[in-house]
Coordinates of C-alpha atoms and ligand atoms in Angstrom, one line a residue:
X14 CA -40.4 -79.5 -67.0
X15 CA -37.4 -78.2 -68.2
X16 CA -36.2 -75.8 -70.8
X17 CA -34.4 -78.5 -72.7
X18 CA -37.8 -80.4 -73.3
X19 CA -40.5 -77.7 -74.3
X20 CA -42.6 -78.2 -77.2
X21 CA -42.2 -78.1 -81.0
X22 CA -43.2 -75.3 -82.9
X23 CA -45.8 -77.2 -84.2
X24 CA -47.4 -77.2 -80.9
X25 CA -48.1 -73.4 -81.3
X26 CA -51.7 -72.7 -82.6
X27 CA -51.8 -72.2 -86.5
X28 CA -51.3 -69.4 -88.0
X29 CA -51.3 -67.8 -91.3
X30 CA -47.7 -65.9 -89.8
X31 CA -45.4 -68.2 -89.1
X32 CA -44.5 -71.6 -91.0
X33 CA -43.9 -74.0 -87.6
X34 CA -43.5 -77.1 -89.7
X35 CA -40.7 -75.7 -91.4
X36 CA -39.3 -74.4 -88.4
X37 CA -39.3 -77.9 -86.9
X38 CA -38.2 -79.2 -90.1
X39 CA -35.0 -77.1 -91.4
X40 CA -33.7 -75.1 -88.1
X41 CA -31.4 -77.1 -86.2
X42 CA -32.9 -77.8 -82.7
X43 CA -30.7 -76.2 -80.5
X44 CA -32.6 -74.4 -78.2
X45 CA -35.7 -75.7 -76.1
X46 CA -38.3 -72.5 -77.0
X47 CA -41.3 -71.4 -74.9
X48 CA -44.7 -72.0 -77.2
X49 CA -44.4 -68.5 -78.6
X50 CA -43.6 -66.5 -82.2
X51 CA -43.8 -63.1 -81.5
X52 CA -44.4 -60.9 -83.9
X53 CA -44.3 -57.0 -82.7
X54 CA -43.1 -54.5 -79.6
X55 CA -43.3 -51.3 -78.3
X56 CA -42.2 -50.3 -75.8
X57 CA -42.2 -52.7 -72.5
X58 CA -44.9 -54.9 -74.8
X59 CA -44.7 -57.4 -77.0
X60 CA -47.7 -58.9 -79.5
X61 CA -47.3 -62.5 -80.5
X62 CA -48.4 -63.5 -84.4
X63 CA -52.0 -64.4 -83.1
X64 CA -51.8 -60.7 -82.0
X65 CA -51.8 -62.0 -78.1
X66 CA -49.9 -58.8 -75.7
X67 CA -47.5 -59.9 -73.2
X68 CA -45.9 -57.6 -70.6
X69 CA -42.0 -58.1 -71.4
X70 CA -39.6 -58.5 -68.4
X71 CA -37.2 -60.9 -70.5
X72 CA -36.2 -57.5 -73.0
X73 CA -34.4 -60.4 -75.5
X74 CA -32.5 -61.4 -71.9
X75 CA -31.2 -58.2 -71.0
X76 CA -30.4 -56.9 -74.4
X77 CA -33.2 -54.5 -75.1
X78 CA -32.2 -51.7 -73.4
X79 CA -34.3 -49.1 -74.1
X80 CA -37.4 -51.7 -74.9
X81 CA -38.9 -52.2 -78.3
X82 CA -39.1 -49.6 -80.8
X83 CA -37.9 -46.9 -79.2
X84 CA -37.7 -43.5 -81.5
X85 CA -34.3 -42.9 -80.6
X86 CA -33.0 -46.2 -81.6
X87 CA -35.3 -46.4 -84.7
X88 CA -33.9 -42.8 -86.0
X89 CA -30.3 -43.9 -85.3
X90 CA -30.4 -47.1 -87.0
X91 CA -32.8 -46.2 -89.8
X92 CA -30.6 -42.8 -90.3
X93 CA -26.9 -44.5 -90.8
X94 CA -28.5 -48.1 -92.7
X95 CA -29.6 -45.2 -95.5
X96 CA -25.9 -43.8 -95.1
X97 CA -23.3 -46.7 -94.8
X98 CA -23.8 -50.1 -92.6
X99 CA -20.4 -51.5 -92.8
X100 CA -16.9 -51.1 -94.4
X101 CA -15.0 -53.4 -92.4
X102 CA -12.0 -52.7 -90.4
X103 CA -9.6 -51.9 -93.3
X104 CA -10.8 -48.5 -92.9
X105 CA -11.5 -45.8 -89.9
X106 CA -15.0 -45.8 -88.8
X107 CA -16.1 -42.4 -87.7
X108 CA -19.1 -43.9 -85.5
X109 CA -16.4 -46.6 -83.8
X110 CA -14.5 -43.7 -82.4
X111 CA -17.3 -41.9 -80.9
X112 CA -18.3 -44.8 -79.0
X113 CA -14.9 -45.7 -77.8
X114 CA -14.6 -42.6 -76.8
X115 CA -17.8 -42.6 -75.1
X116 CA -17.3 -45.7 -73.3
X117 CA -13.8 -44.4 -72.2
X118 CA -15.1 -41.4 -71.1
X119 CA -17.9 -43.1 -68.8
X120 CA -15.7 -46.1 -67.6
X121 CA -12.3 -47.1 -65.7
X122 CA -11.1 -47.9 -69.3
X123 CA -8.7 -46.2 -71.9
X124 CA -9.0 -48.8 -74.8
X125 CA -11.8 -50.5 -76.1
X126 CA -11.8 -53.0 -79.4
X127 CA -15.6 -53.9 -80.6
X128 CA -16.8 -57.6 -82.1
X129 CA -20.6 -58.7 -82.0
X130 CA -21.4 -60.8 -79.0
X131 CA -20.8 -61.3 -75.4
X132 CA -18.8 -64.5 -75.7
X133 CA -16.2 -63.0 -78.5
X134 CA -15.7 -60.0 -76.1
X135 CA -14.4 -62.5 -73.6
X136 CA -12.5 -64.7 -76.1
X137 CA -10.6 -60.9 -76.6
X138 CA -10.5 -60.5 -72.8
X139 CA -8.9 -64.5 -72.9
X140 CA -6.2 -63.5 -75.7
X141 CA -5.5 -60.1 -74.4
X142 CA -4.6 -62.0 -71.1
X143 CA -2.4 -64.7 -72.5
X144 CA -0.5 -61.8 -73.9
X145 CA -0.1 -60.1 -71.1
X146 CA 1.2 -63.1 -69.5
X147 CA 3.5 -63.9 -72.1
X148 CA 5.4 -60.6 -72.9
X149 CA 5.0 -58.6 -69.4
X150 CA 4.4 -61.1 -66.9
X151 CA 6.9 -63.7 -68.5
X152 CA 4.7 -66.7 -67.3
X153 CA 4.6 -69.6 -70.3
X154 CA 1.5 -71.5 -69.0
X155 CA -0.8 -68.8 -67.7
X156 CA -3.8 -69.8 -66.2
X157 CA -6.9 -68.0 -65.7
X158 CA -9.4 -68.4 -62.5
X159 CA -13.0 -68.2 -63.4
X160 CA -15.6 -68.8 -60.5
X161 CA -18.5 -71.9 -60.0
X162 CA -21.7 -71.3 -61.8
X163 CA -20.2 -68.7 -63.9
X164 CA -21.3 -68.0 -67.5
X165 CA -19.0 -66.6 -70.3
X166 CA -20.0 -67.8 -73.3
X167 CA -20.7 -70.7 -75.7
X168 CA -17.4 -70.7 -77.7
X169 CA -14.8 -73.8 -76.5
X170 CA -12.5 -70.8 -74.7
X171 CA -15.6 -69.2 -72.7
X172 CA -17.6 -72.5 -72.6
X173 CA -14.5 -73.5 -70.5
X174 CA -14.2 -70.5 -68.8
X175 CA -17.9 -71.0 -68.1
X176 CA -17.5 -73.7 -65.2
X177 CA -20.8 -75.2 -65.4
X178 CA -20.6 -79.2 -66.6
X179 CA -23.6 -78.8 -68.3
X180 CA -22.4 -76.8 -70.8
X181 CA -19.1 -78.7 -71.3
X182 CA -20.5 -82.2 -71.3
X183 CA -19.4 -83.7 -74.7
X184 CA -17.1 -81.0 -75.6
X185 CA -13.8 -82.5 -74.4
X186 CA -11.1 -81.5 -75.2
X187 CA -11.4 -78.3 -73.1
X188 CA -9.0 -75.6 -73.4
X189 CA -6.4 -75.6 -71.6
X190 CA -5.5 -72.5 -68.5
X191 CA -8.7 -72.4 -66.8
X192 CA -9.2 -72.8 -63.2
X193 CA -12.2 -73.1 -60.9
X194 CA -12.9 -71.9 -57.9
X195 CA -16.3 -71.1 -55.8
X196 CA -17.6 -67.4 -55.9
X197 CA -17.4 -64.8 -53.4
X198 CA -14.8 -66.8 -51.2
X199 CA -11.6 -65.6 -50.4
X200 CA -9.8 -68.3 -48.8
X201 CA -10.4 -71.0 -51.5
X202 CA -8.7 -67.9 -54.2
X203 CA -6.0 -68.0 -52.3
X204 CA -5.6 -71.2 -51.8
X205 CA -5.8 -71.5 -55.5
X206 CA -3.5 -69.0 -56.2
X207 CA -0.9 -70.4 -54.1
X208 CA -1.2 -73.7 -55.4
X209 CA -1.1 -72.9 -59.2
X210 CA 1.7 -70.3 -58.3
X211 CA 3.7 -73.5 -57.0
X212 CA 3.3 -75.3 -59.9
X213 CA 4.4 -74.5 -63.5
X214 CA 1.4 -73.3 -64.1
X215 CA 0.6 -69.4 -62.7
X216 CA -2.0 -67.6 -62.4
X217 CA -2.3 -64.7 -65.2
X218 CA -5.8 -63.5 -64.6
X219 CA -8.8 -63.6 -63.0
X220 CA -12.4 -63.5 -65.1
X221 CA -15.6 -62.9 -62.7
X222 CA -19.0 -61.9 -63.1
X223 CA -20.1 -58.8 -61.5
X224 CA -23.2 -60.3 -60.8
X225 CA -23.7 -64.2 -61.9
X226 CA -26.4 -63.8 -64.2
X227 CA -27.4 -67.3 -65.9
X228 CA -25.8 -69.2 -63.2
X229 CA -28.8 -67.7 -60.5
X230 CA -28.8 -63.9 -60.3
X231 CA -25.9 -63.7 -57.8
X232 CA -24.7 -60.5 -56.5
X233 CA -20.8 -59.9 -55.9
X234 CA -20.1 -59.2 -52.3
X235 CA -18.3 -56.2 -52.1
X236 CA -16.1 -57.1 -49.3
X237 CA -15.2 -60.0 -51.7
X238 CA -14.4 -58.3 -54.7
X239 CA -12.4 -55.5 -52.7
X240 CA -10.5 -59.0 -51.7
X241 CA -9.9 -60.1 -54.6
X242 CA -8.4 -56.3 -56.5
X243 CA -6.1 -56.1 -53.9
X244 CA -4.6 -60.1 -54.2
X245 CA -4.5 -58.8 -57.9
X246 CA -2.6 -55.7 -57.3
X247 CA -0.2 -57.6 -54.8
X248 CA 0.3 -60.6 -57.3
X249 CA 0.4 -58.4 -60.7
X250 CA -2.6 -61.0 -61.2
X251 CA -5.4 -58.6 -64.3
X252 CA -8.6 -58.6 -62.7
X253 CA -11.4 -59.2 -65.6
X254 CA -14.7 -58.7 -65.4
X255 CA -17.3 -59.8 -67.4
X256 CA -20.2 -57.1 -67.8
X257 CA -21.8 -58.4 -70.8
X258 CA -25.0 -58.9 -68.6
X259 CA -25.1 -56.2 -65.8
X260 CA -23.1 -53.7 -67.9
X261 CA -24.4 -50.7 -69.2
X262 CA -26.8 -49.6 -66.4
X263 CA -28.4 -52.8 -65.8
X264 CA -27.9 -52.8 -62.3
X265 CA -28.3 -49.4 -61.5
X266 CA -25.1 -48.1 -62.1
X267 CA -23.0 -47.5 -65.5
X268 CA -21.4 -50.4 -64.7
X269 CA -22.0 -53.6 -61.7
X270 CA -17.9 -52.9 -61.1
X271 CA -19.6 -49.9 -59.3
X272 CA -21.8 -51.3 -56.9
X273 CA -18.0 -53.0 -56.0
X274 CA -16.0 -50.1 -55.2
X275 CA -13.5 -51.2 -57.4
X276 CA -12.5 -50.9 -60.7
X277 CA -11.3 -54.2 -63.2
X278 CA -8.3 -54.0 -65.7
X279 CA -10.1 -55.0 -68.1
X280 CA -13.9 -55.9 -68.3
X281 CA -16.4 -56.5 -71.4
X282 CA -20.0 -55.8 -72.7
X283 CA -22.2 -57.2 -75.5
X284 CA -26.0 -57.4 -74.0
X285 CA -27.4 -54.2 -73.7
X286 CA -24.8 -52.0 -75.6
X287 CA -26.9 -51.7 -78.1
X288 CA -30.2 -52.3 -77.5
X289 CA -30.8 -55.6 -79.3
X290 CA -28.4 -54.6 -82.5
X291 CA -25.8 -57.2 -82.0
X292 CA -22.3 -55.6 -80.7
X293 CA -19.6 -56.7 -78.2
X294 CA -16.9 -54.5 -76.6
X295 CA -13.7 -55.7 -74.7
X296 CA -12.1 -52.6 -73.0
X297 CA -8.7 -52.2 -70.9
X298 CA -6.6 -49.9 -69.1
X299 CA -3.6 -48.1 -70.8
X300 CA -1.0 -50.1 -68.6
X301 CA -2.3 -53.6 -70.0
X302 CA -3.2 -52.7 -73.7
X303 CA -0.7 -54.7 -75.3
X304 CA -2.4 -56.0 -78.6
X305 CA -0.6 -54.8 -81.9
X306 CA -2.1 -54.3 -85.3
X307 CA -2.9 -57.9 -86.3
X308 CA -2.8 -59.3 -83.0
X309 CA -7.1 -59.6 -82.8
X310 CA -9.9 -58.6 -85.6
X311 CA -13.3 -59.2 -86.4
X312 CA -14.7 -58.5 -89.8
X313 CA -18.2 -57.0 -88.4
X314 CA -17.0 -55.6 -85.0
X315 CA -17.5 -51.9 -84.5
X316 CA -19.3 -51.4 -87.6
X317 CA -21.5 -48.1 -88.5
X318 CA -25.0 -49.9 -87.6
X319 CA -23.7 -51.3 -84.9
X320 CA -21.7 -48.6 -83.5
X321 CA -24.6 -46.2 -84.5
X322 CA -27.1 -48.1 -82.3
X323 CA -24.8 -48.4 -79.3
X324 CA -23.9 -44.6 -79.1
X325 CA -28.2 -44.2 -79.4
X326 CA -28.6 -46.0 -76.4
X327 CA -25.5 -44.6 -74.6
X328 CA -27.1 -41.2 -75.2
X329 CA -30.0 -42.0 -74.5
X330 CA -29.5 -43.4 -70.9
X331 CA -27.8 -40.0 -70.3
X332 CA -30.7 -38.0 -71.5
X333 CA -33.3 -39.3 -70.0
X334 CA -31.6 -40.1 -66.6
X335 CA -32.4 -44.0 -66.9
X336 CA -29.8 -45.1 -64.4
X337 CA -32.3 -43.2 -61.4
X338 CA -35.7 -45.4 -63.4
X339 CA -33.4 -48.4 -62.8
X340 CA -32.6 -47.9 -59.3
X341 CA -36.1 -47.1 -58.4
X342 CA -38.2 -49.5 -60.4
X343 CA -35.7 -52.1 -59.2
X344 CA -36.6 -51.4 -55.3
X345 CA -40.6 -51.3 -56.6
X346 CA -39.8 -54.4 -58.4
X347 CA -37.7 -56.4 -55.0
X348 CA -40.2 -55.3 -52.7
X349 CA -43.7 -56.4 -54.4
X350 CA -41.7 -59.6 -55.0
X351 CA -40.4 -60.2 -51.1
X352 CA -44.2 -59.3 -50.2
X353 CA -45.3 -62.6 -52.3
X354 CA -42.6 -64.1 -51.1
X355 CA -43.2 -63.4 -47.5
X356 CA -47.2 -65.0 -48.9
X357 CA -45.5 -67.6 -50.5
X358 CA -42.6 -68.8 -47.8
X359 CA -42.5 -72.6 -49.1
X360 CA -42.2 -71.8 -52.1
X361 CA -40.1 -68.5 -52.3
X362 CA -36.9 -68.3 -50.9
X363 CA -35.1 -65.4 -51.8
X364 CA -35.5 -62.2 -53.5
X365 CA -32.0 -60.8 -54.8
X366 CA -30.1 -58.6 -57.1
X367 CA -29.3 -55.3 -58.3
X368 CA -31.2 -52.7 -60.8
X369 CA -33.4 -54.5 -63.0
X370 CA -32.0 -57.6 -62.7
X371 CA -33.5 -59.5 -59.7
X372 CA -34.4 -63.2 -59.4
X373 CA -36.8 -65.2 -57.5
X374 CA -35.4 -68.2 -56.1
X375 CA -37.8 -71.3 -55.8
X376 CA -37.5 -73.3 -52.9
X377 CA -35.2 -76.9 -53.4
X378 CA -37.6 -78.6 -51.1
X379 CA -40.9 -78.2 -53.9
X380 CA -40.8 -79.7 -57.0
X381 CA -41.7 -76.4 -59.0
X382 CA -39.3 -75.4 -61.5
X383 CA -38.0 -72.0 -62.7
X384 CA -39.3 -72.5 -66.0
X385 CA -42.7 -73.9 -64.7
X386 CA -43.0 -70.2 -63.4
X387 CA -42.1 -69.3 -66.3
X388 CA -44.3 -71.0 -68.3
X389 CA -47.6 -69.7 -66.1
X390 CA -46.3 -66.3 -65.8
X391 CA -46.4 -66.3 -69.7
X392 CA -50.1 -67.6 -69.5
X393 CA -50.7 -64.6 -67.5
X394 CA -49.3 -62.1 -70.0
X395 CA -45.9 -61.9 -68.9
X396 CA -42.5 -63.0 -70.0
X397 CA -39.7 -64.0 -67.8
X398 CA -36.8 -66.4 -68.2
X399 CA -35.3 -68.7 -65.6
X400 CA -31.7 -68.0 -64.4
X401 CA -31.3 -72.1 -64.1
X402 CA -33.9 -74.7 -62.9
X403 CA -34.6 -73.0 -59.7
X404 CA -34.0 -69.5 -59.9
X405 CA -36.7 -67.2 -62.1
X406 CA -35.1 -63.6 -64.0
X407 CA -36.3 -59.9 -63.7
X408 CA -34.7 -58.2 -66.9
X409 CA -37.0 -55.7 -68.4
X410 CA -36.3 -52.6 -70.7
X411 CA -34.4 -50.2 -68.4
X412 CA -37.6 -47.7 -69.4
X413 CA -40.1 -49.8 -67.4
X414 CA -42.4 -47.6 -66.0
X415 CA -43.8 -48.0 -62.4
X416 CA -47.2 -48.9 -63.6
X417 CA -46.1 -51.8 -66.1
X418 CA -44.2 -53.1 -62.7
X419 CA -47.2 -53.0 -60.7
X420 CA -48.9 -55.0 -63.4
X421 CA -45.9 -57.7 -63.4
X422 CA -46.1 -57.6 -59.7
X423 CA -50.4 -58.2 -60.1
X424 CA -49.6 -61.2 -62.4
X425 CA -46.5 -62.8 -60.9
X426 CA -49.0 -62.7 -57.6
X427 CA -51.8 -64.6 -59.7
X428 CA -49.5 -67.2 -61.1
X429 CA -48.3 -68.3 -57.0
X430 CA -51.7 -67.9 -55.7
X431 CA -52.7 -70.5 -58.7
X432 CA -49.7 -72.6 -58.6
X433 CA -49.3 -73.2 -55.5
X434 CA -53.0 -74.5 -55.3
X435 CA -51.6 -77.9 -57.1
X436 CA -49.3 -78.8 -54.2
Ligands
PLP521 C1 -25.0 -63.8 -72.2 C2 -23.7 -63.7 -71.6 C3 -22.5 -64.1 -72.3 C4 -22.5 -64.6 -73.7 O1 -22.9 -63.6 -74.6 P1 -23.3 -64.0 -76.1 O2 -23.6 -62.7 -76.7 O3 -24.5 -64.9 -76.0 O4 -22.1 -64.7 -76.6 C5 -21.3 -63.9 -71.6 N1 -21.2 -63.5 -70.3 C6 -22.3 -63.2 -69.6 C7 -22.2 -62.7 -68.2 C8 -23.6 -63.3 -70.2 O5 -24.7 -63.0 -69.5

């Protein structure tokens, strides 16, 4: 089983909500769905349109911040969609500034620029690179190094930058200035480095995950990362990094850069900014701002919903201290699922990550499949999504209480002791 083969929405029972063979018919078939149309949420839960309730550790993969519902995010959105939605950028928007400035305030950067997704934030991050090559660096055919298993997006610049075949396969031609190279190894960098520097072709920047996120739940090693800033400070390479998934107190801190020690030139967010309302920053330091009006522009970015929505859930994670709920319901969350795994030792092989977001890695020697897991964990009453064919996600609300873990915990123990029954 794999996600690209699950079942129609026709295979979903009937119901008077939802119009499946028109679904089927008229929506272009893109993505391989689990047999689900949900309906409502509250909270950390989530009712499907037979009125089913389902625990939700997927939180619209890592985007619902504060969960479903919440009054603070209700009042914000509700409050400026009776007020003004959008103007475009022709104009100053009031809410735009307060969220740059928020951003600034609680980040390394001095300059942020807002669109609406993860993948546009690091098309920006792409352009504002080339740039910076171009007029500072003086280098005519930058490059930039992005690392194996990374994901950046689905547009041809971050679906390159993404360097996983599987999302390139029949998109040739590629854009050029991308370069590969393992993650969290040093040497093959610099090896890298020094053989793109002895070419005509130099090295500009360098785009990394925090955190690989889609390509497995990989943490960055520290000792790595504090590596690679200093290459990048010796070289006048711009370190990048791509927060779009760990960003905003995903993983326990403000930003994964933290659980680093270092700080990036320029990074981007888009997930979790604002809740679920669709948004995308791309922020930099002063020194490497070198965009000019007309240089970049998006008609919706940094709109008043938008913006509205992401300064609720900044606030928010301030006021109700959500960054010490992440780090603690993450430990709750690692440690029930190392005790299955330590039950479960053919099947399980590791337990990783950071905050809330953790995966469970499924052994390469069974034939179970992340979204197998998947699949009987949603049986259970509980949504997850795989990180790849082998690696299942943690990414609930960052308001997950400690009960609702202990109940994902309970069922993610029934699914193993059930699935493991058929091997
Ligand atoms: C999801 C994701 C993206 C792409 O974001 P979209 O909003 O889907 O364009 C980019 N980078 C990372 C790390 C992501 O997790």
């Amino acid at each position: 089983m794999s996600l690209e083969t699950l079942s129609p929405a026709a295979a979903l029972s009937s119901n008077p909500g939802f119009d499946a063979a028109a679904f089927d018919r008229c929506v272009m078939p893109t993505y391989g769905r689990f047999p689900l149309a949900i309906a409502r949420g509250e909270g950390c839960r989530l009712w499907d349109t037979d009125g089913n309730s389902y625990l939700d550790f997927v939180a619209g993969i890592a985007t619902c911040t504060l969960g479903h519902a919440h009054p603070a995010l209700v009042d914000a959105v509700t409050k400026q969609i009776q007020t003004l939605h959008h103007v475009s950028n022709l104009y100053y928007i009031p809410q735009q500034g307060d969220l740059a400035q928020w951003l600034t305030q609680n980040s390394c950067a001095d300059f942020a620029f807002f669109c609406n997704s993860g993948a546009e934030a690091n098309e920006g991050a792409i352009k504002l690179a080339r740039k910076y090559a171009h007029t500072v660096l003086g280098i005519h055919n930058p490059v930039i190094i992005t690392a194996n298993a990374s994901f950046h997006g689905r547009t041809l610049a971050t679906v390159t930058a993404t360097a996983q075949p599987k999302y390139q396969q029949n998109f040739s031609p590629l854009v050029p200035g991308f370069h590969y190279v393992p993650y969290n190894d040093i040497a093959a960098l610099e090896t890298a480095i020094a053989q793109l520097d002895a070419s005509e072709r130099q090295v500009a920047a360098i785009l990394l995950e925090p955190l690989q996120g889609e390509g497995g739940v990989r943490p960055g090693e520290v000792s790595y990362f504090q590596k690679v800033r200093q290459l990048c400070n010796d070289k006048g390479i711009l370190l990048m990094l791509d927060e779009v998934q760990v960003g905003i107190g995903r993983s326990g801190q403000l930003w994964g850069y933290e659980n680093l020690g270092i700080e990036p030139d320029i990074f981007t967010s888009a997930k979790g900014l604002a809740g679920g309302i669709p948004i995308g920053a791309m922020l930099c330091k002063a020194f490497c701002n070198v965009f000019t009006p007309g240089d970049h522009a998006s008609t919706f970015g940094g709109n008043p919903f938008a913006c509205a929505a992401a300064l609720a859930v900044c606030q928010t994670l301030t006021q109700e201290n959500l960054l010490a709920n992440v780090r603690a319901r993450g430990e709750q969350l690692r440690e029930g699922l190392r005790a299955i795994a330590y039950q479960y030792p053919s099947f399980i092989t590791d337990v990783r990550g950071w905050g809330l977001i953790n995966g469970m890695e499924i052994s390469a020697d069974v034939a179970l499949t992340a979204p197998e897991v998947v699949k009987a964990a949603m049986d259970k009453g509980l949504l997850l999504v795989p990180a790849g064919p082998k690696v299942v996600r943690f990414v609930p609300p960052l308001i997950v209480s400690e009960e609702e873990v202990e109940e994902a915990l309970s069922m993610v123990k029934q699914v193993f002791q059930d699935l493991t029954k058929a091997f």
